[in-house]
PDB file of C-alpha atoms in Angstrom:
ATOM      1  CA  MET D1086       1.103 -13.433  17.359  1.00 64.00           C
ATOM      2  CA  THR D1087       1.889 -14.397  13.734  1.00 86.00           C
ATOM      3  CA  PHE D1088       3.232 -11.790  11.357  1.00 91.00           C
ATOM      4  CA  ALA D1089       5.695 -11.069   8.542  1.00 95.00           C
ATOM      5  CA  LEU D1090       7.576  -8.042   7.436  1.00 94.00           C
ATOM      6  CA  GLY D1091       7.441  -6.461   4.063  1.00 94.00           C
ATOM      7  CA  SER D1092       8.494  -3.381   2.151  1.00 94.00           C
ATOM      8  CA  ASP D1093       6.137  -1.142   0.278  1.00 94.00           C
ATOM      9  CA  THR D1094       7.322   1.279  -2.398  1.00 93.00           C
ATOM     10  CA  ASN D1095       4.172   1.585  -4.513  1.00 93.00           C
ATOM     11  CA  GLY D1096       2.036  -1.033  -2.974  1.00 93.00           C
ATOM     12  CA  SER D1097       4.084  -4.128  -2.114  1.00 94.00           C
ATOM     13  CA  ILE D1098       2.543  -4.571   1.383  1.00 97.00           C
ATOM     14  CA  ARG D1099      -0.992  -3.543   0.457  1.00 97.00           C
ATOM     15  CA  VAL D1100      -1.323  -5.399  -2.888  1.00 97.00           C
ATOM     16  CA  PRO D1101      -0.156  -8.803  -1.487  1.00 96.00           C
ATOM     17  CA  SER D1102      -2.379  -8.243   1.560  1.00 97.00           C
ATOM     18  CA  SER D1103      -5.358  -7.690  -0.751  1.00 97.00           C
ATOM     19  CA  LEU D1104      -4.665 -10.693  -2.977  1.00 96.00           C
ATOM     20  CA  CYS D1105      -3.842 -13.040  -0.096  1.00 96.00           C
ATOM     21  CA  GLY D1106      -6.665 -12.024   2.214  1.00 97.00           C
ATOM     22  CA  ILE D1107      -4.599 -10.718   5.191  1.00 97.00           C
ATOM     23  CA  PHE D1108      -4.035  -7.398   6.989  1.00 98.00           C
ATOM     24  CA  GLY D1109      -1.128  -5.151   6.038  1.00 98.00           C
ATOM     25  CA  LEU D1110       0.248  -1.820   7.318  1.00 98.00           C
ATOM     26  CA  LYS D1111       2.231   0.712   5.341  1.00 97.00           C
ATOM     27  CA  PRO D1112       3.183   3.216   8.067  1.00 97.00           C
ATOM     28  CA  THR D1113       3.910   6.879   7.644  1.00 97.00           C
ATOM     29  CA  TYR D1114       7.082   7.362   5.607  1.00 96.00           C
ATOM     30  CA  GLY D1115      10.026   7.489   8.061  1.00 95.00           C
ATOM     31  CA  ARG D1116       8.143   6.010  10.985  1.00 96.00           C
ATOM     32  CA  LEU D1117       9.707   2.548  10.958  1.00 97.00           C
ATOM     33  CA  SER D1118      13.348   1.741  10.197  1.00 96.00           C
ATOM     34  CA  ARG D1119      14.273   0.258   6.840  1.00 95.00           C
ATOM     35  CA  ALA D1120      17.872  -0.383   7.864  1.00 95.00           C
ATOM     36  CA  HIS D1121      19.424  -3.549   6.353  1.00 92.00           C
ATOM     37  CA  THR D1122      16.514  -4.017   3.910  1.00 91.00           C
ATOM     38  CA  PHE D1123      17.321  -4.143   0.228  1.00 86.00           C
ATOM     39  CA  PRO D1124      16.518  -0.625  -1.216  1.00 85.00           C
ATOM     40  CA  PHE D1125      14.445   0.090  -4.326  1.00 88.00           C
ATOM     41  CA  VAL D1126      13.447   3.778  -4.242  1.00 90.00           C
ATOM     42  CA  SER D1127      14.609   5.525  -1.090  1.00 89.00           C
ATOM     43  CA  SER D1128      12.088   8.375  -1.153  1.00 92.00           C
ATOM     44  CA  LEU D1129       9.235   5.931  -1.431  1.00 92.00           C
ATOM     45  CA  ASP D1130      10.307   2.742   0.449  1.00 93.00           C
ATOM     46  CA  HIS D1131       8.443   1.905   3.677  1.00 95.00           C
ATOM     47  CA  ALA D1132       8.815  -1.091   5.911  1.00 96.00           C
ATOM     48  CA  GLY D1133       5.763  -2.573   7.691  1.00 97.00           C
ATOM     49  CA  PRO D1134       4.106  -5.751   9.014  1.00 98.00           C
ATOM     50  CA  LEU D1135       1.565  -8.087   7.576  1.00 98.00           C
ATOM     51  CA  ALA D1136      -0.605 -10.257   9.848  1.00 97.00           C
ATOM     52  CA  ARG D1137      -3.839 -12.231  10.185  1.00 96.00           C
ATOM     53  CA  SER D1138      -5.499  -9.785  12.531  1.00 97.00           C
ATOM     54  CA  ALA D1139      -5.627  -6.073  13.201  1.00 98.00           C
ATOM     55  CA  ARG D1140      -4.374  -6.633  16.789  1.00 98.00           C
ATOM     56  CA  ASP D1141      -1.405  -8.656  15.618  1.00 97.00           C
ATOM     57  CA  LEU D1142      -0.648  -5.938  13.125  1.00 98.00           C
ATOM     58  CA  ALA D1143      -0.800  -3.322  15.914  1.00 98.00           C
ATOM     59  CA  LEU D1144       1.355  -5.406  18.210  1.00 97.00           C
ATOM     60  CA  ALA D1145       4.072  -5.852  15.488  1.00 97.00           C
ATOM     61  CA  TYR D1146       3.888  -2.075  14.651  1.00 98.00           C
ATOM     62  CA  ASP D1147       4.302  -1.161  18.312  1.00 98.00           C
ATOM     63  CA  ALA D1148       7.343  -3.401  18.644  1.00 97.00           C
ATOM     64  CA  MET D1149       8.965  -1.946  15.599  1.00 96.00           C
ATOM     65  CA  GLN D1150       8.654   1.699  16.613  1.00 97.00           C
ATOM     66  CA  GLY D1151      11.681   3.747  17.628  1.00 95.00           C
ATOM     67  CA  HIS D1152      14.388   5.836  16.058  1.00 95.00           C
ATOM     68  CA  ASP D1153      17.203   4.007  14.238  1.00 95.00           C
ATOM     69  CA  GLY D1154      20.273   6.008  13.158  1.00 94.00           C
ATOM     70  CA  ASP D1155      21.052   3.311  10.510  1.00 95.00           C
ATOM     71  CA  ASP D1156      18.157   4.599   8.464  1.00 95.00           C
ATOM     72  CA  PRO D1157      18.788   8.234   7.464  1.00 94.00           C
ATOM     73  CA  VAL D1158      15.076   8.986   7.028  1.00 94.00           C
ATOM     74  CA  CYS D1159      13.817   7.314  10.200  1.00 96.00           C
ATOM     75  CA  VAL D1160      12.344  10.081  12.248  1.00 95.00           C
ATOM     76  CA  GLU D1161      13.386  10.855  15.899  1.00 94.00           C
ATOM     77  CA  ARG D1162       9.886  10.496  17.207  1.00 93.00           C
ATOM     78  CA  PRO D1163       9.069   8.677  20.480  1.00 94.00           C
ATOM     79  CA  PRO D1164       7.039   5.493  20.298  1.00 95.00           C
ATOM     80  CA  GLU D1165       3.303   5.927  20.297  1.00 96.00           C
ATOM     81  CA  PRO D1166       1.693   2.540  21.062  1.00 97.00           C
ATOM     82  CA  VAL D1167      -1.532   1.941  19.263  1.00 98.00           C
ATOM     83  CA  THR D1168      -2.549  -1.461  20.687  1.00 98.00           C
ATOM     84  CA  PRO D1169      -4.095   0.048  23.813  1.00 97.00           C
ATOM     85  CA  LEU D1170      -6.202   2.282  21.608  1.00 97.00           C
ATOM     86  CA  LEU D1171      -7.810  -0.460  19.410  1.00 98.00           C
ATOM     87  CA  GLU D1172     -10.942  -0.899  21.602  1.00 96.00           C
ATOM     88  CA  ARG D1173     -11.914   2.694  21.009  1.00 96.00           C
ATOM     89  CA  GLY D1174     -13.098   1.513  17.614  1.00 95.00           C
ATOM     90  CA  ALA D1175     -14.356   3.779  14.888  1.00 96.00           C
ATOM     91  CA  ASP D1176     -16.827   5.699  17.070  1.00 93.00           C
ATOM     92  CA  GLY D1177     -16.544   9.447  16.504  1.00 95.00           C
ATOM     93  CA  LEU D1178     -14.189   9.200  13.536  1.00 97.00           C
ATOM     94  CA  ARG D1179     -15.053  11.062  10.346  1.00 98.00           C
ATOM     95  CA  ILE D1180     -14.699   8.515   7.510  1.00 98.00           C
ATOM     96  CA  ALA D1181     -15.138   9.189   3.776  1.00 98.00           C
ATOM     97  CA  THR D1182     -14.778   7.156   0.600  1.00 98.00           C
ATOM     98  CA  ALA D1183     -12.308   8.327  -2.048  1.00 98.00           C
ATOM     99  CA  GLY D1184     -14.145   9.575  -5.165  1.00 96.00           C
ATOM    100  CA  GLY D1185     -12.961  10.675  -8.619  1.00 95.00           C
ATOM    101  CA  TYR D1186     -10.040   8.632  -9.802  1.00 96.00           C
ATOM    102  CA  PHE D1187     -10.742   5.925  -7.210  1.00 97.00           C
ATOM    103  CA  ARG D1188     -14.280   5.277  -8.517  1.00 94.00           C
ATOM    104  CA  HIS D1189     -13.037   3.816 -11.777  1.00 92.00           C
ATOM    105  CA  GLY D1190     -10.739   1.022 -13.076  1.00 92.00           C
ATOM    106  CA  MET D1191     -11.992  -1.814 -10.750  1.00 94.00           C
ATOM    107  CA  LEU D1192     -13.797  -4.983 -11.273  1.00 95.00           C
ATOM    108  CA  PRO D1193     -17.121  -5.717  -9.499  1.00 95.00           C
ATOM    109  CA  GLU D1194     -15.492  -7.582  -6.571  1.00 97.00           C
ATOM    110  CA  ALA D1195     -13.405  -4.485  -5.641  1.00 97.00           C
ATOM    111  CA  ARG D1196     -16.532  -2.309  -5.861  1.00 97.00           C
ATOM    112  CA  THR D1197     -18.498  -4.761  -3.679  1.00 97.00           C
ATOM    113  CA  ALA D1198     -15.696  -4.906  -1.047  1.00 98.00           C
ATOM    114  CA  LEU D1199     -15.425  -1.141  -0.839  1.00 98.00           C
ATOM    115  CA  ALA D1200     -19.151  -0.704  -0.539  1.00 98.00           C
ATOM    116  CA  ARG D1201     -19.409  -3.350   2.241  1.00 98.00           C
ATOM    117  CA  VAL D1202     -16.758  -1.620   4.278  1.00 98.00           C
ATOM    118  CA  ALA D1203     -18.109   1.847   3.753  1.00 98.00           C
ATOM    119  CA  SER D1204     -21.694   0.752   4.689  1.00 98.00           C
ATOM    120  CA  ALA D1205     -20.463  -0.915   7.912  1.00 98.00           C
ATOM    121  CA  LEU D1206     -18.760   2.354   8.916  1.00 98.00           C
ATOM    122  CA  GLY D1207     -21.510   4.572   7.917  1.00 96.00           C
ATOM    123  CA  ALA D1208     -19.110   6.383   5.460  1.00 96.00           C
ATOM    124  CA  GLU D1209     -21.694   8.069   3.194  1.00 93.00           C
ATOM    125  CA  ARG D1210     -19.510  11.032   2.317  1.00 96.00           C
ATOM    126  CA  GLU D1211     -17.237  10.993  -0.839  1.00 97.00           C
ATOM    127  CA  ILE D1212     -14.000  13.053  -0.927  1.00 97.00           C
ATOM    128  CA  GLU D1213     -11.745  13.433  -3.891  1.00 96.00           C
ATOM    129  CA  LEU D1214      -8.010  13.405  -3.844  1.00 96.00           C
ATOM    130  CA  PRO D1215      -7.059  16.025  -6.468  1.00 95.00           C
ATOM    131  CA  GLU D1216      -5.095  14.976  -9.533  1.00 96.00           C
ATOM    132  CA  ALA D1217      -4.680  11.348  -8.347  1.00 96.00           C
ATOM    133  CA  GLN D1218      -4.077  10.216 -11.940  1.00 95.00           C
ATOM    134  CA  ARG D1219      -1.175  12.680 -12.224  1.00 96.00           C
ATOM    135  CA  ALA D1220       0.111  11.523  -8.869  1.00 96.00           C
ATOM    136  CA  ARG D1221       0.318   7.931 -10.154  1.00 95.00           C
ATOM    137  CA  ALA D1222       2.138   9.101 -13.298  1.00 95.00           C
ATOM    138  CA  ALA D1223       4.636  11.202 -11.243  1.00 96.00           C
ATOM    139  CA  ALA D1224       5.145   8.222  -8.899  1.00 94.00           C
ATOM    140  CA  TYR D1225       6.076   6.157 -11.901  1.00 92.00           C
ATOM    141  CA  VAL D1226       8.606   8.721 -13.093  1.00 94.00           C
ATOM    142  CA  ILE D1227      10.271   9.096  -9.688  1.00 94.00           C
ATOM    143  CA  THR D1228      10.274   5.343  -9.097  1.00 93.00           C
ATOM    144  CA  ALA D1229      11.853   4.517 -12.432  1.00 92.00           C
ATOM    145  CA  SER D1230      14.429   7.354 -12.240  1.00 94.00           C
ATOM    146  CA  GLU D1231      15.468   6.912  -8.585  1.00 91.00           C
ATOM    147  CA  GLY D1232      15.394   3.122  -8.801  1.00 90.00           C
ATOM    148  CA  GLY D1233      17.369   3.059 -12.008  1.00 90.00           C
ATOM    149  CA  THR D1234      20.026   5.419 -10.652  1.00 90.00           C
ATOM    150  CA  LEU D1235      20.309   3.554  -7.334  1.00 87.00           C
ATOM    151  CA  HIS D1236      20.865   0.219  -9.066  1.00 87.00           C
ATOM    152  CA  LEU D1237      22.801   1.350 -12.105  1.00 88.00           C
ATOM    153  CA  ASP D1238      26.128   0.072 -10.911  1.00 88.00           C
ATOM    154  CA  ARG D1239      24.657  -3.341 -10.042  1.00 87.00           C
ATOM    155  CA  LEU D1240      22.942  -3.408 -13.421  1.00 85.00           C
ATOM    156  CA  ARG D1241      26.296  -2.864 -15.139  1.00 88.00           C
ATOM    157  CA  LYS D1242      28.033  -5.610 -13.151  1.00 88.00           C
ATOM    158  CA  GLN D1243      25.242  -8.090 -12.366  1.00 87.00           C
ATOM    159  CA  ALA D1244      22.519  -7.576 -14.946  1.00 84.00           C
ATOM    160  CA  ARG D1245      21.684 -11.318 -15.094  1.00 86.00           C
ATOM    161  CA  ASP D1246      20.816 -11.284 -11.380  1.00 86.00           C
ATOM    162  CA  PHE D1247      17.755  -9.138 -12.016  1.00 86.00           C
ATOM    163  CA  ASP D1248      14.367 -10.246 -13.166  1.00 84.00           C
ATOM    164  CA  PRO D1249      14.325  -9.367 -16.915  1.00 85.00           C
ATOM    165  CA  ALA D1250      11.186  -7.152 -16.584  1.00 80.00           C
ATOM    166  CA  VAL D1251      12.610  -5.313 -13.561  1.00 82.00           C
ATOM    167  CA  ARG D1252      16.024  -4.933 -15.221  1.00 86.00           C
ATOM    168  CA  ASP D1253      14.488  -3.344 -18.247  1.00 86.00           C
ATOM    169  CA  ARG D1254      12.373  -0.950 -16.147  1.00 84.00           C
ATOM    170  CA  LEU D1255      15.494   0.151 -14.188  1.00 86.00           C
ATOM    171  CA  ILE D1256      17.564   0.704 -17.341  1.00 88.00           C
ATOM    172  CA  ALA D1257      14.821   2.748 -18.884  1.00 90.00           C
ATOM    173  CA  GLY D1258      14.420   4.690 -15.634  1.00 90.00           C
ATOM    174  CA  ALA D1259      18.089   5.622 -15.501  1.00 89.00           C
ATOM    175  CA  MET D1260      17.630   7.385 -18.886  1.00 91.00           C
ATOM    176  CA  ILE D1261      14.686   9.567 -17.888  1.00 93.00           C
ATOM    177  CA  PRO D1262      15.575  13.249 -18.448  1.00 94.00           C
ATOM    178  CA  GLY D1263      16.241  15.207 -15.179  1.00 93.00           C
ATOM    179  CA  SER D1264      13.734  17.864 -16.228  1.00 95.00           C
ATOM    180  CA  LEU D1265      10.869  15.342 -16.074  1.00 95.00           C
ATOM    181  CA  VAL D1266      11.992  14.080 -12.653  1.00 95.00           C
ATOM    182  CA  SER D1267      12.107  17.720 -11.428  1.00 96.00           C
ATOM    183  CA  LYS D1268       8.562  18.351 -12.649  1.00 97.00           C
ATOM    184  CA  ALA D1269       7.369  15.158 -10.909  1.00 96.00           C
ATOM    185  CA  GLN D1270       8.996  16.248  -7.597  1.00 96.00           C
ATOM    186  CA  LYS D1271       7.427  19.676  -7.793  1.00 97.00           C
ATOM    187  CA  PHE D1272       4.048  18.150  -8.423  1.00 97.00           C
ATOM    188  CA  ARG D1273       4.653  15.771  -5.505  1.00 97.00           C
ATOM    189  CA  ARG D1274       5.017  18.662  -3.074  1.00 97.00           C
ATOM    190  CA  TRP D1275       1.867  20.301  -4.405  1.00 98.00           C
ATOM    191  CA  TYR D1276      -0.126  17.117  -4.271  1.00 97.00           C
ATOM    192  CA  ARG D1277       0.946  16.367  -0.677  1.00 97.00           C
ATOM    193  CA  THR D1278      -0.179  19.792   0.527  1.00 97.00           C
ATOM    194  CA  GLN D1279      -3.581  19.345  -1.200  1.00 97.00           C
ATOM    195  CA  VAL D1280      -4.189  15.881   0.187  1.00 97.00           C
ATOM    196  CA  LEU D1281      -3.191  16.816   3.743  1.00 97.00           C
ATOM    197  CA  GLU D1282      -5.702  19.601   3.710  1.00 97.00           C
ATOM    198  CA  LEU D1283      -8.393  16.987   3.309  1.00 97.00           C
ATOM    199  CA  PHE D1284      -7.617  15.601   6.786  1.00 98.00           C
ATOM    200  CA  ALA D1285      -9.079  18.810   8.258  1.00 97.00           C
ATOM    201  CA  GLN D1286     -12.417  17.477   7.079  1.00 96.00           C
ATOM    202  CA  VAL D1287     -12.048  13.649   7.626  1.00 98.00           C
ATOM    203  CA  ASP D1288     -10.002  11.344   9.819  1.00 98.00           C
ATOM    204  CA  ALA D1289      -9.742   8.506   7.278  1.00 98.00           C
ATOM    205  CA  ILE D1290     -10.395   7.786   3.643  1.00 98.00           C
ATOM    206  CA  LEU D1291     -11.415   4.463   2.191  1.00 98.00           C
ATOM    207  CA  ALA D1292     -10.208   3.237  -1.173  1.00 98.00           C
ATOM    208  CA  PRO D1293      -9.825  -0.028  -3.117  1.00 98.00           C
ATOM    209  CA  ALA D1294      -6.538  -1.772  -2.539  1.00 98.00           C
ATOM    210  CA  THR D1295      -6.442  -3.646  -5.867  1.00 97.00           C
ATOM    211  CA  PRO D1296      -8.718  -3.504  -8.885  1.00 96.00           C
ATOM    212  CA  CYS D1297      -9.377  -7.219  -8.739  1.00 96.00           C
ATOM    213  CA  THR D1298      -8.837 -10.389  -6.757  1.00 96.00           C
ATOM    214  CA  ALA D1299      -5.612 -12.423  -7.257  1.00 95.00           C
ATOM    215  CA  PRO D1300      -5.017 -13.106 -10.931  1.00 94.00           C
ATOM    216  CA  ALA D1301      -4.272 -16.594 -12.181  1.00 93.00           C
ATOM    217  CA  ILE D1302      -0.611 -17.787 -12.191  1.00 92.00           C
ATOM    218  CA  GLY D1303       0.836 -16.869 -15.586  1.00 91.00           C
ATOM    219  CA  GLN D1304      -1.947 -14.315 -16.336  1.00 93.00           C
ATOM    220  CA  HIS D1305      -0.365 -11.303 -18.023  1.00 91.00           C
ATOM    221  CA  THR D1306      -3.314  -9.089 -18.841  1.00 93.00           C
ATOM    222  CA  PHE D1307      -6.782  -8.249 -17.498  1.00 91.00           C
ATOM    223  CA  VAL D1308      -9.613  -6.052 -18.810  1.00 92.00           C
ATOM    224  CA  LEU D1309     -10.641  -2.936 -16.877  1.00 89.00           C
ATOM    225  CA  GLU D1310     -13.514  -0.902 -18.180  1.00 86.00           C
ATOM    226  CA  GLY D1311     -13.092  -2.363 -21.673  1.00 88.00           C
ATOM    227  CA  VAL D1312      -9.357  -1.768 -21.828  1.00 90.00           C
ATOM    228  CA  GLU D1313      -6.855  -4.693 -21.841  1.00 94.00           C
ATOM    229  CA  LEU D1314      -4.013  -3.829 -19.489  1.00 91.00           C
ATOM    230  CA  ASN D1315      -0.854  -5.435 -18.129  1.00 91.00           C
ATOM    231  CA  VAL D1316      -1.557  -7.085 -14.792  1.00 92.00           C
ATOM    232  CA  ARG D1317       1.783  -6.472 -13.157  1.00 88.00           C
ATOM    233  CA  ALA D1318       1.899  -2.797 -14.027  1.00 88.00           C
ATOM    234  CA  ASN D1319      -1.705  -2.092 -12.951  1.00 92.00           C
ATOM    235  CA  LEU D1320      -2.317  -4.007  -9.738  1.00 94.00           C
ATOM    236  CA  GLY D1321      -1.082  -0.900  -7.887  1.00 95.00           C
ATOM    237  CA  ILE D1322      -3.311   1.725  -9.621  1.00 95.00           C
ATOM    238  CA  PHE D1323      -4.974   2.543  -6.238  1.00 97.00           C
ATOM    239  CA  THR D1324      -1.886   2.247  -3.977  1.00 97.00           C
ATOM    240  CA  GLN D1325       0.598   4.369  -5.957  1.00 95.00           C
ATOM    241  CA  PRO D1326      -1.029   7.737  -5.414  1.00 95.00           C
ATOM    242  CA  ILE D1327      -0.975   7.117  -1.655  1.00 94.00           C
ATOM    243  CA  SER D1328       2.581   5.833  -1.252  1.00 88.00           C
ATOM    244  CA  PHE D1329       3.710   8.809  -3.274  1.00 91.00           C
ATOM    245  CA  ILE D1330       3.192  11.102  -0.354  1.00 96.00           C
ATOM    246  CA  GLY D1331       4.000   8.726   2.529  1.00 95.00           C
ATOM    247  CA  LEU D1332       0.573   8.399   4.159  1.00 97.00           C
ATOM    248  CA  PRO D1333      -0.125   5.560   6.644  1.00 98.00           C
ATOM    249  CA  VAL D1334      -2.518   2.868   5.271  1.00 98.00           C
ATOM    250  CA  VAL D1335      -3.941  -0.298   6.623  1.00 98.00           C
ATOM    251  CA  ALA D1336      -5.145  -2.836   4.018  1.00 98.00           C
ATOM    252  CA  VAL D1337      -8.030  -4.934   5.371  1.00 98.00           C
ATOM    253  CA  PRO D1338      -9.275  -8.189   3.761  1.00 98.00           C
ATOM    254  CA  VAL D1339     -12.907  -8.534   2.776  1.00 98.00           C
ATOM    255  CA  PRO D1340     -13.694 -12.278   2.567  1.00 97.00           C
ATOM    256  CA  LEU D1341     -15.630 -12.500  -0.662  1.00 96.00           C
ATOM    257  CA  LYS D1342     -16.275 -15.760  -2.513  1.00 92.00           C
ATOM    258  CA  PRO D1343     -14.463 -17.305  -4.073  1.00 93.00           C
ATOM    259  CA  MET D1344     -11.506 -15.054  -3.304  1.00 95.00           C
ATOM    260  CA  PRO D1345     -10.809 -12.212  -0.866  1.00 97.00           C
ATOM    261  CA  ILE D1346      -9.892  -8.684  -1.768  1.00 98.00           C
ATOM    262  CA  GLY D1347      -8.602  -5.691   0.271  1.00 98.00           C
ATOM    263  CA  VAL D1348      -9.705  -2.195   1.048  1.00 98.00           C
ATOM    264  CA  GLN D1349      -7.361   0.612   2.009  1.00 98.00           C
ATOM    265  CA  ILE D1350      -7.932   2.687   5.186  1.00 98.00           C
ATOM    266  CA  ILE D1351      -5.910   5.885   4.698  1.00 98.00           C
ATOM    267  CA  ALA D1352      -5.070   8.227   7.571  1.00 98.00           C
ATOM    268  CA  ALA D1353      -3.182  11.416   8.131  1.00 98.00           C
ATOM    269  CA  PRO D1354       0.588  11.292   8.818  1.00 97.00           C
ATOM    270  CA  TRP D1355       1.483   9.704  12.178  1.00 97.00           C
ATOM    271  CA  ARG D1356      -2.134   8.540  12.736  1.00 98.00           C
ATOM    272  CA  GLU D1357      -1.628   4.835  12.296  1.00 98.00           C
ATOM    273  CA  ASP D1358      -3.874   4.526  15.408  1.00 98.00           C
ATOM    274  CA  VAL D1359      -6.854   5.798  13.462  1.00 98.00           C
ATOM    275  CA  ALA D1360      -6.457   3.311  10.569  1.00 98.00           C
ATOM    276  CA  LEU D1361      -5.795   0.429  12.998  1.00 98.00           C
ATOM    277  CA  ARG D1362      -8.815   1.322  15.159  1.00 98.00           C
ATOM    278  CA  ILE D1363     -11.040   1.181  12.123  1.00 98.00           C
ATOM    279  CA  ALA D1364      -9.511  -2.039  10.979  1.00 98.00           C
ATOM    280  CA  HIS D1365     -10.070  -3.570  14.418  1.00 98.00           C
ATOM    281  CA  ALA D1366     -13.682  -2.364  14.544  1.00 98.00           C
ATOM    282  CA  LEU D1367     -14.385  -3.869  11.128  1.00 98.00           C
ATOM    283  CA  GLU D1368     -12.850  -7.145  12.196  1.00 98.00           C
ATOM    284  CA  GLN D1369     -14.836  -7.260  15.421  1.00 97.00           C
ATOM    285  CA  ALA D1370     -18.042  -6.652  13.425  1.00 97.00           C
ATOM    286  CA  GLY D1371     -17.167  -9.540  11.088  1.00 97.00           C
ATOM    287  CA  VAL D1372     -16.915  -7.330   8.039  1.00 98.00           C
ATOM    288  CA  VAL D1373     -13.239  -8.091   7.330  1.00 98.00           C
ATOM    289  CA  ALA D1374     -11.351 -11.217   8.252  1.00 97.00           C
ATOM    290  CA  ALA D1375      -8.200 -13.056   7.233  1.00 95.00           C
ATOM    291  CA  GLY D1376      -8.601 -16.469   5.671  1.00 84.00           C
ATOM    292  CA  LYS D1377      -7.250 -19.393   7.663  1.00 76.00           C
ATOM    293  CA  PRO D1378      -5.319 -22.180   5.869  1.00 66.00           C
ATOM    294  CA  THR D1379      -6.869 -25.614   6.493  1.00 57.00           C
ATOM    295  CA  LEU D1380      -4.992 -28.762   7.290  1.00 51.00           C
ATOM    296  CA  GLU D1381      -6.409 -30.316   4.146  1.00 50.00           C
ATOM    297  CA  SER D1382      -5.051 -27.557   1.858  1.00 48.00           C
ATOM    298  CA  SER D1383      -1.679 -27.791   3.653  1.00 46.00           C
ATOM    299  CA  GLN D1384      -1.572 -31.512   3.005  1.00 47.00           C
ATOM    300  CA  LYS D1385      -2.492 -31.069  -0.623  1.00 50.00           C
ATOM    301  CA  LYS D1386       0.352 -28.520  -1.093  1.00 48.00           C
ATOM    302  CA  SER D1387       2.714 -30.987   0.656  1.00 46.00           C
ATOM    303  CA  ARG D1388       1.707 -33.852  -1.667  1.00 48.00           C
ATOM    304  CA  LYS D1389       2.128 -31.656  -4.671  1.00 49.00           C
ATOM    305  CA  GLY D1390       5.618 -30.708  -3.571  1.00 48.00           C
ATOM    306  CA  THR D1391       6.710 -34.404  -3.324  1.00 41.00           C
ATOM    307  CA  LYS D1392       5.679 -35.317  -6.875  1.00 44.00           C
TER     308      LYS D1392
END
């Protein structure tokens, strides 16, 4: 088994998974311990695995389960192994594609990947997450405010240790009026209730993971639907409305040419098994697959590193 661990606040497991062509799991908020990780936004931070197969992802997730008193939000919930359930596949599961907000703001490769996954699963139904655009905006407010407040003392003492772009975001966040943060939190509660009601109708929801494949190194902007946008700020446009309410998500890699791109499989809280079963079924069918580094590419990188 080969895997790595990551942390996801607004997409930092799912976005890298999409751009690198691997599998990633953002579990239900509070399911896996975040103890001894470096915090960013406590009410949004998740820890989870990244791997080259759905089975490895499930094995890593199973090994990580269990209550940890060193993380104050880690739930006291007994382990629920998902690896033994993978062979059940997606049969009998009600799967829909996210509509509305999630139908826009993507390049053709993201649309192709989503359509390929939906077709393989027979997901003909479309379901809309209400006010997803506002959810993204509220996530930004809470992220900036909570992150800025958490790191304010470090910013005062060790400002040069921060990436300049991150530092400026945190400083700006620390100055957001409390009234706006309160409104964002109230909306968050409403939005969570509305989205959870959707899972009475479906077991999983499909959505793009990123609006595009991996941008070029040094690329600062891209054009989405005729609008030039900052790359860094907008790679998470489809992940932020989901992390905002702590739902479990598996990002699966669709091996398009010349570069892969991910699709999110979103499930109800504590139903990581559903998302992983779907991911495994897609992998077995050859619809999704992680890219494998070749010896030749490794040697090229090694030679470049010695110049």
